[in-house]
Each structure stands twice: as structure tokens, then as C-alpha cells.
Coordinates of C-alpha atoms in Angstrom, one line a residue:
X253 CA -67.3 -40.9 -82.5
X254 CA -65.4 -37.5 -81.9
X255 CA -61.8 -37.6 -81.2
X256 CA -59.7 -33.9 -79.6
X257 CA -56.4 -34.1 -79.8
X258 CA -54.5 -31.6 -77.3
X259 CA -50.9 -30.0 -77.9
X260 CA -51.0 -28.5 -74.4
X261 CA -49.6 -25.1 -73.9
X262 CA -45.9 -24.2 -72.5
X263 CA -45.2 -23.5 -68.8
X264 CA -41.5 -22.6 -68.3
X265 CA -39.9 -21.8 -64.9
X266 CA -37.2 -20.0 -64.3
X267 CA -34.0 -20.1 -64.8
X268 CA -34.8 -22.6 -67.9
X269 CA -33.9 -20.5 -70.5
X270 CA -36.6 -22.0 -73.4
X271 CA -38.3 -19.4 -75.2
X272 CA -42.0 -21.1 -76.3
X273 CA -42.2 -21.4 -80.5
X274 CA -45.0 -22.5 -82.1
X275 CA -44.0 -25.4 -83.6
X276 CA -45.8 -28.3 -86.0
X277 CA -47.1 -31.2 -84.0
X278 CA -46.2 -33.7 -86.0
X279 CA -47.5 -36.5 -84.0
X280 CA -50.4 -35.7 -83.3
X281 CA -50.9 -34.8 -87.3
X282 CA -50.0 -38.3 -87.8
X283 CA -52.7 -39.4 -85.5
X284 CA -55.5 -37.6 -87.2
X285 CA -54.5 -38.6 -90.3
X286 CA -55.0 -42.2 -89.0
X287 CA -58.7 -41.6 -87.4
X288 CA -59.6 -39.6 -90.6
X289 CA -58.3 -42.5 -92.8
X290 CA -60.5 -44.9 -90.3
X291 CA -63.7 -42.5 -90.7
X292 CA -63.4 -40.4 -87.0
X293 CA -64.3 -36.9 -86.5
X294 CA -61.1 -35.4 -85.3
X295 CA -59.8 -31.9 -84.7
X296 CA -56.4 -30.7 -82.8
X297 CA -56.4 -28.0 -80.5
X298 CA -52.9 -26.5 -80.8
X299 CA -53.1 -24.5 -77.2
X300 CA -49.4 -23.1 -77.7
X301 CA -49.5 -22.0 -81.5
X302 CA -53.4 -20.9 -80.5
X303 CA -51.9 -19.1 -77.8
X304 CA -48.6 -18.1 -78.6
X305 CA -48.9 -13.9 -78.0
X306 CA -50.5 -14.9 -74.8
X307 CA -48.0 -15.0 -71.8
X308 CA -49.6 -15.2 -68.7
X309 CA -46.7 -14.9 -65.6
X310 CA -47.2 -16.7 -62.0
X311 CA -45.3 -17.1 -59.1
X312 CA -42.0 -17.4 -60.9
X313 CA -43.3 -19.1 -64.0
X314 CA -44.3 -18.2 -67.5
X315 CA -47.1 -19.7 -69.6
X316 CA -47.7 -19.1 -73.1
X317 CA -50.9 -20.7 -74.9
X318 CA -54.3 -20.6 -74.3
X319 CA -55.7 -19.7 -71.0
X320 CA -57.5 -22.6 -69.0
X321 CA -60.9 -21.2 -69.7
X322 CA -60.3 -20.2 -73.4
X323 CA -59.3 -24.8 -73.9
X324 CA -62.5 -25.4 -71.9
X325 CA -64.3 -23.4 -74.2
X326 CA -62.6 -25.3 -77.2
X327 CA -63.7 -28.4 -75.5
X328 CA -67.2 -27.6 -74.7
X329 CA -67.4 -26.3 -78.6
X330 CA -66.2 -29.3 -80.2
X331 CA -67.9 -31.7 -77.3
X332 CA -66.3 -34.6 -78.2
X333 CA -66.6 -38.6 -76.7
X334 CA -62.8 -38.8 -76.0
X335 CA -59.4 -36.8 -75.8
X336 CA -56.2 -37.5 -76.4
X337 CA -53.4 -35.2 -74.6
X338 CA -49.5 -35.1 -76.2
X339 CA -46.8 -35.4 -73.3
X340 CA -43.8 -34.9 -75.1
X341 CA -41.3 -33.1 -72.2
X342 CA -40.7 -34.3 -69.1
X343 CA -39.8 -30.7 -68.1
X344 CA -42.9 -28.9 -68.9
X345 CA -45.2 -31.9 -68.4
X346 CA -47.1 -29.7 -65.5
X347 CA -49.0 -28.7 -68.8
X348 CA -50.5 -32.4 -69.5
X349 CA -51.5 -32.7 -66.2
X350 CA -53.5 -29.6 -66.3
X351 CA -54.9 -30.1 -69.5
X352 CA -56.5 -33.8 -68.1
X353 CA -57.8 -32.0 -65.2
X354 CA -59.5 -29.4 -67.2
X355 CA -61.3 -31.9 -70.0
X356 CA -62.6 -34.0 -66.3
X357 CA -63.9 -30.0 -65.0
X358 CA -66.0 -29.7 -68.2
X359 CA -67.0 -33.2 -68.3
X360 CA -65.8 -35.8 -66.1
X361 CA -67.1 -38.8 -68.1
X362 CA -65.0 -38.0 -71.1
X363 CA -61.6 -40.5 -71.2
X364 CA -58.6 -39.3 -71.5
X365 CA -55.5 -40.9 -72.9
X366 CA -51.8 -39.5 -72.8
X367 CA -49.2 -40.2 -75.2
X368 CA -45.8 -38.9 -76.4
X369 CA -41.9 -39.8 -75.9
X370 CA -42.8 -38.4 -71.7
X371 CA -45.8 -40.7 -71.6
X372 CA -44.3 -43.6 -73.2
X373 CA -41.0 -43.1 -70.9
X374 CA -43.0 -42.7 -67.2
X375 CA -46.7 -44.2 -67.4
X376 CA -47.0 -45.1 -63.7
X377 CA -46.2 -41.5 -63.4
X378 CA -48.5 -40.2 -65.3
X379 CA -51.3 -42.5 -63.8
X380 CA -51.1 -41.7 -60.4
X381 CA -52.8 -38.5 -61.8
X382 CA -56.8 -39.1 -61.6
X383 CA -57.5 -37.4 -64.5
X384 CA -55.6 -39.4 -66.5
X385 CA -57.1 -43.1 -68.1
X386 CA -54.9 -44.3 -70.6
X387 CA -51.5 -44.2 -71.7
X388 CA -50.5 -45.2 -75.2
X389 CA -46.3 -46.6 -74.6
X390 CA -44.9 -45.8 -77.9
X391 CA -46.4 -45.5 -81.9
X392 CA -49.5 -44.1 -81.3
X393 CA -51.3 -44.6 -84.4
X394 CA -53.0 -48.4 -84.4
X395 CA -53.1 -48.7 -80.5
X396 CA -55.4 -45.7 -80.7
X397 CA -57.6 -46.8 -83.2
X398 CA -57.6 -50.3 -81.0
X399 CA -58.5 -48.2 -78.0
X400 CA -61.1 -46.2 -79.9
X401 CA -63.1 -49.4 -81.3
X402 CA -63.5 -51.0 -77.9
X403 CA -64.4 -47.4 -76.2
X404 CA -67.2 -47.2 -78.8
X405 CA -68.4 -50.6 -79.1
X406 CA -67.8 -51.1 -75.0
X407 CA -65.0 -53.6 -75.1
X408 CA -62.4 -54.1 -72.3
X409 CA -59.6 -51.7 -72.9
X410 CA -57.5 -52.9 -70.1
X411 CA -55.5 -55.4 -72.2
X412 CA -54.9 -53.3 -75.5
X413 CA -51.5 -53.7 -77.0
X414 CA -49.0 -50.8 -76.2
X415 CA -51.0 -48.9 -73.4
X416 CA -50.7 -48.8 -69.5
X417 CA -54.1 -48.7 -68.0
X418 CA -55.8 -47.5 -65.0
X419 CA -58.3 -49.3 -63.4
X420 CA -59.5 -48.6 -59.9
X421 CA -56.5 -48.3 -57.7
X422 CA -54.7 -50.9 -60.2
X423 CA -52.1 -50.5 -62.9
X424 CA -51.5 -52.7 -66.0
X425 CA -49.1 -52.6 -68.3
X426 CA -49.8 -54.4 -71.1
X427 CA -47.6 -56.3 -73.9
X428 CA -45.7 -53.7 -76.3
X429 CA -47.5 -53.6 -79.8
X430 CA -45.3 -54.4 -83.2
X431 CA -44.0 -51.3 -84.6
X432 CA -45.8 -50.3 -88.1
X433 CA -43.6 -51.7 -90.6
X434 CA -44.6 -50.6 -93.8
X435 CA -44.5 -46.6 -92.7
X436 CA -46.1 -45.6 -96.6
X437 CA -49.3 -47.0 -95.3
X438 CA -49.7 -44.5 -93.0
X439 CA -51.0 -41.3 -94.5
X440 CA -49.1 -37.6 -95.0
X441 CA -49.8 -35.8 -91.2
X442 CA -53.1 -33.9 -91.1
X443 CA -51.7 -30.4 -91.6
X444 CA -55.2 -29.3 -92.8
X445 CA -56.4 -29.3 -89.3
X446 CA -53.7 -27.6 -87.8
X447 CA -52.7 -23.5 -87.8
X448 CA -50.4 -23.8 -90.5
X449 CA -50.3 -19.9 -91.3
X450 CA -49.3 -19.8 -87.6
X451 CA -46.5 -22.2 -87.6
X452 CA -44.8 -20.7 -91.3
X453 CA -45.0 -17.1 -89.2
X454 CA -43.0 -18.2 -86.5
X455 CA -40.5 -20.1 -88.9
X456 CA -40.2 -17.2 -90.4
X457 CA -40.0 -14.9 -87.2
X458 CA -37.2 -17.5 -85.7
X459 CA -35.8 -19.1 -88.7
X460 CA -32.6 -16.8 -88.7
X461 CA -30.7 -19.3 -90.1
X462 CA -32.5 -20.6 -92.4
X463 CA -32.0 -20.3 -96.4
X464 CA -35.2 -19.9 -97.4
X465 CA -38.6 -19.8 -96.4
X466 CA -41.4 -20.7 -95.7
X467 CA -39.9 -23.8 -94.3
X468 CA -41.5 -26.9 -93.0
X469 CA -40.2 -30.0 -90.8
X470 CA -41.1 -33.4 -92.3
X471 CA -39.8 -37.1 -91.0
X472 CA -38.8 -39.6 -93.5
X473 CA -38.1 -42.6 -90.8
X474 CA -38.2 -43.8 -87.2
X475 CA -36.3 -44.7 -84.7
X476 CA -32.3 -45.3 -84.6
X477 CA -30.4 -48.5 -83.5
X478 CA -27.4 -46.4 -81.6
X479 CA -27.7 -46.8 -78.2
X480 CA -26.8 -43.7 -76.5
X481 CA -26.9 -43.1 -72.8
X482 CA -28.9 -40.0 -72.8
X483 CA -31.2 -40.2 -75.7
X484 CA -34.7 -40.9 -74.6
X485 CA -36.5 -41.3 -78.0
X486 CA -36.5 -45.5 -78.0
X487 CA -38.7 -45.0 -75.4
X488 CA -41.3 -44.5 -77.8
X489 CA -39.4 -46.1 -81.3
X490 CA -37.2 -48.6 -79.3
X491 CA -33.9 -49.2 -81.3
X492 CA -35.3 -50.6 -84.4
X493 CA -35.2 -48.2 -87.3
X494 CA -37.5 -48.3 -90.0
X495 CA -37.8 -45.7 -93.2
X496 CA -40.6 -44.8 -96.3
X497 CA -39.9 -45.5 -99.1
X498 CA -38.1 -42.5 -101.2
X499 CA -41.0 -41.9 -103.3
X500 CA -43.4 -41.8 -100.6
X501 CA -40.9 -39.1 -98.6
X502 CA -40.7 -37.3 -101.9
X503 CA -44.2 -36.8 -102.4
X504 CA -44.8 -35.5 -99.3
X505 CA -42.7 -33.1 -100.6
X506 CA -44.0 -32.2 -103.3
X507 CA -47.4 -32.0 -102.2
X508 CA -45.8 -29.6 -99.4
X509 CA -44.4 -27.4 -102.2
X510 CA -47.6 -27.7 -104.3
X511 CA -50.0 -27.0 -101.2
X512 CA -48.1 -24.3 -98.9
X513 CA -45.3 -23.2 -101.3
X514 CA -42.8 -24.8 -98.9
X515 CA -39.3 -23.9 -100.2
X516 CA -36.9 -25.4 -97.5
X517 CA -37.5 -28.5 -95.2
X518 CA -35.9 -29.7 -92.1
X519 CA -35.2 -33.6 -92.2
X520 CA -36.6 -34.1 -88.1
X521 CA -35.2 -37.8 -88.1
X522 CA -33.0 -39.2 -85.3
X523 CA -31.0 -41.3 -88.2
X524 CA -31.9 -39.6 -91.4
X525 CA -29.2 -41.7 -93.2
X526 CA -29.0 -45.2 -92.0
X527 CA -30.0 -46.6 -95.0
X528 CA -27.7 -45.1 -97.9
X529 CA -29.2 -46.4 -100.7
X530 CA -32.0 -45.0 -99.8
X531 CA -31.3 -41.6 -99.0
X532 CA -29.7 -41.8 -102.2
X533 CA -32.7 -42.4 -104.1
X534 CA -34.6 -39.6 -101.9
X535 CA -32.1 -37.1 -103.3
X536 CA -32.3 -38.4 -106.8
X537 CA -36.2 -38.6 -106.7
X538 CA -36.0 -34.6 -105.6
X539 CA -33.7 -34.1 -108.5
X540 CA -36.1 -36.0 -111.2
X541 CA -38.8 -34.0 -110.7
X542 CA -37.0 -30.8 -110.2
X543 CA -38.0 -29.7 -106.9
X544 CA -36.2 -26.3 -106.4
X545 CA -35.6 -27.0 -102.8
X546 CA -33.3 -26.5 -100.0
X547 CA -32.9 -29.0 -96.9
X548 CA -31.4 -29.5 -93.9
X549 CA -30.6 -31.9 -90.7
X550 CA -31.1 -29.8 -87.5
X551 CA -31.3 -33.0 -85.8
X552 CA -27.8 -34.1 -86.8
X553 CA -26.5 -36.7 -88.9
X554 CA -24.6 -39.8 -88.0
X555 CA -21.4 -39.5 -89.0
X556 CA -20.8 -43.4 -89.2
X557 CA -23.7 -43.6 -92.2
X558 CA -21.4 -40.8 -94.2
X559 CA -18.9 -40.8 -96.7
X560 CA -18.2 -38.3 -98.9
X561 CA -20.1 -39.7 -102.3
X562 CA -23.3 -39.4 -100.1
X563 CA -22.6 -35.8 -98.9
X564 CA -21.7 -34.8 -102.6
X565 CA -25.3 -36.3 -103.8
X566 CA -27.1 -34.4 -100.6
X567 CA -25.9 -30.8 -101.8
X568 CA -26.5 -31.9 -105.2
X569 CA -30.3 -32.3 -104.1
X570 CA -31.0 -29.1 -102.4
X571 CA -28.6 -30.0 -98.5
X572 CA -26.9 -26.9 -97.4
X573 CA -26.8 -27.2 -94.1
X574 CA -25.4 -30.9 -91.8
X575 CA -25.5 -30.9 -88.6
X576 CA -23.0 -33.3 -87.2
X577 CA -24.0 -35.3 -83.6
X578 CA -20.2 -35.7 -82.5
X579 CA -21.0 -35.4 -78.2
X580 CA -17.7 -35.9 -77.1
X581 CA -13.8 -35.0 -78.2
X582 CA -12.8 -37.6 -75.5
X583 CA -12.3 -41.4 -76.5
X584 CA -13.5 -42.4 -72.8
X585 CA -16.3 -40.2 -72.3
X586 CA -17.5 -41.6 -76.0
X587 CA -17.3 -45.1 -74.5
X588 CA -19.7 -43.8 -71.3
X589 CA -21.9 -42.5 -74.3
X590 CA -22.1 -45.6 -76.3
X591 CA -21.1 -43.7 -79.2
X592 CA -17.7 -44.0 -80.3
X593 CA -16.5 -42.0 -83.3
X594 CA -12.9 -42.1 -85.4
X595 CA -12.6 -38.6 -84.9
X596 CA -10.4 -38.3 -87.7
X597 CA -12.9 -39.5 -89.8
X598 CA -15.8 -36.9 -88.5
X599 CA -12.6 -34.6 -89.2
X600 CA -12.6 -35.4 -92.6
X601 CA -15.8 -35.7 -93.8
X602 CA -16.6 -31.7 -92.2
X603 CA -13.7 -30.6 -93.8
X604 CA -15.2 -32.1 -96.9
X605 CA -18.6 -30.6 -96.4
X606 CA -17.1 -27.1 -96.0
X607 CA -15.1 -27.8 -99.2
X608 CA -17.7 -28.7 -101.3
X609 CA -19.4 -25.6 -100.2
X610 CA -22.0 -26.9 -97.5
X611 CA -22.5 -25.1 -93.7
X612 CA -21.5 -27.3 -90.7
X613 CA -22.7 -27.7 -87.5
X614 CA -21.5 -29.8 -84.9
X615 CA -23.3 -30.8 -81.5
X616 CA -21.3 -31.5 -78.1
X617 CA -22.3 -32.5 -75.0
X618 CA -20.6 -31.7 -71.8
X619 CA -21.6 -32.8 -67.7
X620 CA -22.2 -36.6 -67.4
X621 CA -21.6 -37.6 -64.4
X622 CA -17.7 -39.0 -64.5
X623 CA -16.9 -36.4 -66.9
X624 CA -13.7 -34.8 -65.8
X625 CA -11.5 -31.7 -66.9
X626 CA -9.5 -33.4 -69.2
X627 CA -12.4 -34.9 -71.4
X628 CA -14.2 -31.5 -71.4
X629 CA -11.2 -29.7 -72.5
X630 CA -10.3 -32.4 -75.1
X631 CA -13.9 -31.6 -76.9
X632 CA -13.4 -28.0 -76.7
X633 CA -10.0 -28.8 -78.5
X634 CA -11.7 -31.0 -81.1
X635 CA -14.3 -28.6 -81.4
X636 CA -12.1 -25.8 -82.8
X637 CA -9.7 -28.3 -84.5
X638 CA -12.3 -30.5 -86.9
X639 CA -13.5 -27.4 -88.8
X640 CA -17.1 -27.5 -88.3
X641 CA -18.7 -23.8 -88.7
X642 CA -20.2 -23.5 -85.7
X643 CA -20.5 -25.7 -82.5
X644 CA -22.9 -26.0 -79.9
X645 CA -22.0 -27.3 -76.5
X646 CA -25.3 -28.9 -74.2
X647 CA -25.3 -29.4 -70.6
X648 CA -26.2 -32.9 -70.2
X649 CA -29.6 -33.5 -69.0
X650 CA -30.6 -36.8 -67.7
X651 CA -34.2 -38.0 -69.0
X652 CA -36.8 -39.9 -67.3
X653 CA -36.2 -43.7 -69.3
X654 CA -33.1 -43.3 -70.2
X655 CA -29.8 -45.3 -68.8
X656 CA -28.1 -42.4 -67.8
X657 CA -30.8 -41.2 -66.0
X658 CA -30.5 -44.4 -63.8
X659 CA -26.6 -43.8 -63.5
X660 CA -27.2 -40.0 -61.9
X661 CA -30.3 -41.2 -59.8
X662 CA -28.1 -44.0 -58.6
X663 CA -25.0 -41.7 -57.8
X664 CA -27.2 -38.9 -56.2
X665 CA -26.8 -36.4 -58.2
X666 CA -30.3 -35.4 -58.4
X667 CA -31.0 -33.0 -55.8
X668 CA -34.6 -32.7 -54.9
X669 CA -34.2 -28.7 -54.8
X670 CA -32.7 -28.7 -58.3
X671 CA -35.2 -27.3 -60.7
X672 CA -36.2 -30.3 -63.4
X673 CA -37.4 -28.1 -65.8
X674 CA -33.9 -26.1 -66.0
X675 CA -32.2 -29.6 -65.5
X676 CA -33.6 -30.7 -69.0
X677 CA -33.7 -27.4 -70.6
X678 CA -30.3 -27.4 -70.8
X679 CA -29.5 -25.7 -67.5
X680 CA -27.1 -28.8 -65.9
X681 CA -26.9 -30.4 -62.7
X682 CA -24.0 -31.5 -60.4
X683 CA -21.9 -33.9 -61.8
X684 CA -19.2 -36.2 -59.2
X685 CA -16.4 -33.1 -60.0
X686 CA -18.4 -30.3 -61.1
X687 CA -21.0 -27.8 -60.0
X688 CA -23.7 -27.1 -61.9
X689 CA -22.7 -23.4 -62.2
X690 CA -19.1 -24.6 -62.8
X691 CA -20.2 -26.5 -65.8
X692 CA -22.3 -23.5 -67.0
X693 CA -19.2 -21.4 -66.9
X694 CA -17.2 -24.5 -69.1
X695 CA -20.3 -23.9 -71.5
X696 CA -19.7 -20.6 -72.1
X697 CA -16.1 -20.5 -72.0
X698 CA -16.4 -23.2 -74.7
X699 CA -18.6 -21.4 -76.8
X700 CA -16.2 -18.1 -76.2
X701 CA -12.9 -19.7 -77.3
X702 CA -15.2 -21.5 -80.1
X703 CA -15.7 -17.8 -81.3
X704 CA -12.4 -16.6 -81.1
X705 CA -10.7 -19.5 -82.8
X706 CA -13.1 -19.7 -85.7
X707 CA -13.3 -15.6 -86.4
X708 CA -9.9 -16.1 -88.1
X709 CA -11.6 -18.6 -90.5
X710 CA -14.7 -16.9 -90.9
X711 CA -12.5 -13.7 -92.5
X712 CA -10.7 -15.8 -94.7
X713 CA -12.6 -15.4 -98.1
X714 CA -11.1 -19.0 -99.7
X715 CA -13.3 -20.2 -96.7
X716 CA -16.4 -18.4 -97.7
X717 CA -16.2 -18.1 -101.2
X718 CA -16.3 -21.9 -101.5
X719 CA -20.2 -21.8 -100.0
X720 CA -21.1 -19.2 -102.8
X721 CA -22.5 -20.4 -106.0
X722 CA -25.2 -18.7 -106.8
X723 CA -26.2 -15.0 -105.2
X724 CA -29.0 -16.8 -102.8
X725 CA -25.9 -18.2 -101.4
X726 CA -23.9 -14.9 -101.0
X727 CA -26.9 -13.5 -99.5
X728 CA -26.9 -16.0 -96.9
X729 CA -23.4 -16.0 -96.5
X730 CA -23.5 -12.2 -95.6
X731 CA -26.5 -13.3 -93.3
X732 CA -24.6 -15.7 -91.4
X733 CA -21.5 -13.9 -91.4
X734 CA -23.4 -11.0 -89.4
X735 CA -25.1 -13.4 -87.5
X736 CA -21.3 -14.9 -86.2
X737 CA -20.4 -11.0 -85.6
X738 CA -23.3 -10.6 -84.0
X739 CA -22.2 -13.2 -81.7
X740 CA -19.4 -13.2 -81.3
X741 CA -19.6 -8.8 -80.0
X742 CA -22.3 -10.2 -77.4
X743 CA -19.5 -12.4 -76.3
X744 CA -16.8 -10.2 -76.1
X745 CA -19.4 -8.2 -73.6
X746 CA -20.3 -11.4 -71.4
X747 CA -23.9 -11.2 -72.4
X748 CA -25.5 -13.6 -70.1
X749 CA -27.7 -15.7 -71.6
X750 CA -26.3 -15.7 -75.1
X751 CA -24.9 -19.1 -75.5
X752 CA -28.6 -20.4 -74.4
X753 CA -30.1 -18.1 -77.1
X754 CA -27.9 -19.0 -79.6
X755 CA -28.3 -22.8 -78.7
X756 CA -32.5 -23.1 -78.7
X757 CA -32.5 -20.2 -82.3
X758 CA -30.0 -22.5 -84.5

């Protein structure tokens, strides 16, 4: 039997201000690994990284990937008996649809199944499309290989484990299926069928921040057991977490480094460092056998797994970079969240990062829906105040599945005329006190004073020379110092547009 999987291509409409990357699939490379490792004929079309120099403009929109007749082509080449689509974004999951509509124009017969964190979050959705069979709710890889054995030995597939299915005019939504326990039975993503020079160019093209390249995302564990209002990724890993083992995560690694000469990595977990003990042996394991590389957490770090013997052992590993999930400066707005931080702490253990010579980033989120003035200014205050290198301030956007989703929908705060793909690509809506352009406005008057404040400590060379230990380090000092000048003189002309930029390059 021979499985496509589909990464569809990116359709972005205006005024969402995301700028199409090519970026690794990860899921779907997990996957493939599991049908090779179960004897399947698999490939992945990548239709954005494919595609990416292909930009193809409508009424209003922008598409970059593969043109509709150039994946037909793909599909007719590789003729396979069923495909599997990733739905990852609510906001640009006009792509999925298409792609289902285009495998039932070349052959109507062939199943297609959806999956991804969009999928998982809004089957029913996704199944009033005809062209659509099968959803997969959640981990992907043992419901498809359940789906797969009764498609080819023509068993009922309507009450598989962890899939909504369409039959006839009729729904079901079967029983969740048991998350994978034991993640180091899975095997590494199958990067081999993937574009890899494609994504390592783009890295490189984008990666103005990073150390080193080429660079490469791995994840070492799923899931998180916070329970934050507007995260939407336990609708496919629920709250449970679950992590490899350090010797497993390490070598991946190392068979990264040996295979595609990766010398940095981003950590892509949502709780990278639940389980101390065992990031500790992770950055110990790195350390044994010598890896000379450097990592970071773009996805943020909870502050509540932290202390400062942990964030010593992380530089001492290769970490140069945290990136710090903080939201909110506002004690009440943190209760709304569900994620209530001693802000003195945070304060501490940033100050301690910068000390010991790391880079820190911290994330905020501004515009849920009974946010006021007061708690707004309060996180621009703590913004400036708690040290952090750089911040980045989000306009809230409500996803499909989550609870604050529910809260806006239930307030009305969801206008039908309000674009959804500049909604949840950072653009805002209208809160009970704000506009959506007045909260764009706080955004970039956060980011603005942000600037100003922290140019003082930016110039003070006790500051900097802390970071430097070795010349790679000056280098990237000097990098990052003209990258905050850069900024900070695109400010100081109102450059529209540059907070955006600044958040979706980090």
C-alpha cells in the first residue's frame, strides 16, 4: 500500500502580516517514519518548501507553494491508494480544503484523511467538506497505522480509536486513543524524505538570530499540563506530558550533527523542562560525548520548572538563548490566563540568565477580552523592569478548541466581517474596552517604549561583556547589537509593520 503525505501550501490574506518560511514538518516526518518502520511505501509532498519562490497573488490574497496543477502532477506521479493532508492552522486552513479537493479531481476513489492541531481541534468542521474522509483527533502515528490495516484488508474504519469519521450524511466520533507512552519507540522523523537542503537555506536566509548554522528544530517531549486559556496544542496532546528518554533525544542529535552537520538546534517543546532531572541528564549526555553545539527555546520555557542550578547546567551544554513565556505583568489578568507567575521570581531568574552570560527573551500577551488599561500598562511596566533582552508583545488570538475561544464567542466579540486569518496571525480583535486598532496601537507603543528603555542597557558594556566568552560570542553580540539598532531607527521612523516583522523573524 502507498501512503502521500501532504504539507499543503500557504494562502495568506491581507492584512495578516505572516511571511510563508519553509519550515520542517515535523509531524508528518514522524508519521513516515512510523509507516516505513511498519513496511509502507511513503513519500511527503512539502507543497510550501517545494514551492516556496512561487507566489501566486488573487483577489487580495497571496499563495506561496506549488501551484494546484504542479501537486496534481505529484499525485498522479506517485499514484498512491491513500493520502494524508496536515491541518495545522486554523487561519490558513483554506489550503487543506483545497488540497482534498484536488487528490478527489485526480482520483475520486482515493481516501483522504486530515490531521494536525486544526483537525484535531474542529473535526465536524472539517467533515462537512466532501472531500474529506477521515480525521485523525490527536497523536497521529498508531491511529494511522489502525486506519491503514483496515483500508487495505477492507475492515470497518468507522470505529477506529482517535478519528472522526464520515459516513454518508453521518458523523462519528469515536473513543480518544491512549497517548504513546514510551515516545523512544517511535523512530527519529523521516527527514530523508523531506527537502532538507531547502529547509537549512531558509534557516539560514531567516535565521537572523541565530548563533550558528545550519540549524535544525527537534522535539524532545509532548504535551504540557498548564492549562492556559489560549493555548490550543492539548487539543491534539491533551494535558498529559510525556518526554524520551535523554539518550534517545541525544542521539537524535548526534545523528543530526553526524548526517547534516547541524550545529545549533531549536528545542520546539511546549514544556521543554518539566522534568528536571531529566533535562539535566540531556545536557550532561550532550556534554559526554562532546557535542560542540548551541541550543535554544524559541518556544519559551516555564519559568515555574527553573531555578538557577538548571539554567547554569543549560549554558554549560551549548543554551544561549531562553525564551521566557511570562503573558501577563498583571496578577488578575494571569488568573484569567490560568498561569500565575511570582513575578519576582521570573525577575530573578532573567536577571540571572543575563548574568551568567545567556540572551533573554520574554513573550507577552496583550487583548483578552476583560483586559483593561491598567493590566496592559502593568505588563509593559514589567516588561522593561525584569531585565529580559528583548520582549515581544502578541495580540491575543482566540483558537478554534480552546476555552478562551468559547469566552470571546460567548461575549460577541467575534465579528463575522473580521478577517480570521489576521485574527490568528496576530492581527487582534475587539476586546469589551478596546478596538482592535486601539490594541494594535498598545502593541506598538509597547514595543516602542520597550526600545527606548532597554537602549540605555544595551550601551552599557558590563551588560554585554558578560555574554562574551569566546569571539563566536562577540560576533554575535555585534550581530545582535545592530540588529536592536536596527530596530530600534525603524522605530524612531514609525515603520509600519515592524513590530510584526520583528515578532514572526525572532
Amino acid at each position: 500500500m502507498k501512503i502521500l503525505l501532504i504539507w499543503p501550501p500557504m494562502t495568506v490574506f491581507p492584512p495578516d502580516p505572516m511571511r510563508p518560511t519553509a519550515t520542517l514538518p515535523l509531524g508528518l516526518a514522524y508519521i513516515a517514519s512510523a509507516l516505513e518502520k511498519n513496511n509502507y511505501k511513503v513519500t511527503i509532498l512539502d507543497a510550501l518548501a517545494s514551492g516556496i519562490n512561487n507566489k501566486e497573488n488573487g483577489n487580495g490574497w497571496v499563495r506561496t507553494g506549488l501551484k494546484d496543477n504542479e501537486i496534481k502532477n505529484e499525485i498522479k506521479k506517485f499514484d498512491p491508494d491513500i493520502i494524508a493532508i496536515s491541518s495545522m492552522f486554523t487561519a490558513y486552513s483554506f489550503d487543506t480544503y483545497n488540497c482534498a479537493k484536488l487528490v478527489k479531481e485526480v482520483n475520486p476513489n482515493i481516501p483522504v484523511i486530515v490531521g494536525g492541531a486544526h483537525a484535531s481541534a474542529n473535526p465536524d468542521i472539517l467533515l462537512t467538506d466532501k472531500h474529506i474522509d477521515v480525521v485523525i483527533n490527536g497523536e497521529g502515528e498508531h491511529t494511522i497505522l489502525d486506519l491503514l490495516e483496515r483500508f487495505e484488508n477492507k475492515k470497518d474504519i468507522y470505529s477506529v480509536k482517535g478519528t472522526t469519521v464520515k459516513k454518508g450524511s453521518k458523523i462519528f466520533h469515536n473513543p480518544p486513543r491512549p497517548y504513546i507512552e514510551d515516545l523512544d519507540s517511535l523512530p527519529f522523523p523521516a527527514r530523508h524524505l523531506l527537502p532538507m537542503d531547502i529547509y537549512l537555506q531558509q534557516a539560514e536566509q531567516y535565521g537572523e538570530y541565530l548563533m550558528r548554522q545550519p540549524q535544525l528544530g527537534i522535539v524532545t517531549s509532548r504535551g504540557c499540563p498548564g492549562k492556559c486559556v489560549f493555548c490550543s496544542i492539548h487539543s491534539v496532546w491533551g494535558h498529559k506530558w510525556r518526554g524520551r528518554s535523554a539518550e534517545n533525544v541525544v542521539d537524535e542529535i548526534e545523528y543530526l550533527v553526524n548526517k547534516y552537520k547541524i550545529r545549533e538546534f531549536s528545542f520546539l517543546d511546549d514544556n521543554f523542562s518539566l522534568d528536571k532531572k531529566r533535562t539535566i541528564k540531556i545536557c550532561d549526555e550532550i556534554r559526554r560525548r562532546k557535542l560542540d553545539i548551541k541550543w535554544c527555546t524559541p518556544n519559551g520555557v516555564a519559568l515555574w520548572t527553573l531555578d538557577k542550578e538548571l539554567i547554569r547546567i543549560m549554558k554549560d551544554s551549548g543554551c544561549y538563548r531562553l525564551t521566557f513565556g511570562i503573558e501577563s505583568g498583571n496578577y488578575e489578568t494571569q488568573k484569567f490566563i490560568g498561569k500565575v507567575i511570582k513575578l519576582e521570581r521570573a525577575k530573578s531568574l532573567i536577571e540571572y540568565a543575563n548574568k551568567i552570560g545567556l540572551w533573554t527573551i520574554s513573550t507577552f500577551i496583550i487583548g483578552f477580552p476583560f483586559e483593561n488599561q491598567k493590566s496592559i500598562e502593568d505588563t509593559i511596566k514589567y516588561s522593561i523592569n525584569c531585565d529580559t533582552d528583548f520582549a515581544l508583545f502578541y495580540l491575543l488570538g482566540p483558537f478554534l478548541g480552546t476555552p478562551v475561544y468559547e469566552i470571546v464567542k460567548k461575549e460577541g466579540l467575534l465579528k463575522g466581517e473580521q478577517n480570521w486569518g489576521y485574527i490568528l496571525g496576530g492581527g487582534g480583535y475587539d476586546t469589551k474596552f478596546f478596538t482592535r486598532d486601539q490594541l494594535e496601537e498598545m502593541q506598538n507603543k509597547a514595543f516602542s517604549d520597550f526600545l527606548i528603555k532597554r537602549q540605555r542597557s544595551f550601551i552599557n558594556p558590563l551588560r554585554i561583556i558578560r555574554k562574551i566568552n569566546s569571539f563566536e560570542d562577540l560576533f554575535y553580540s555585534i550581530k545582535i547589537g545592530q540588529k536592536f539598532l536596527e530596530l530600534k531607527s525603524k522605530n524612531d521612523k514609525n515603520a509600519k509593520g515592524d513590530v510584526k516583522t520583528f515578532i514572526y523573524k525572532r
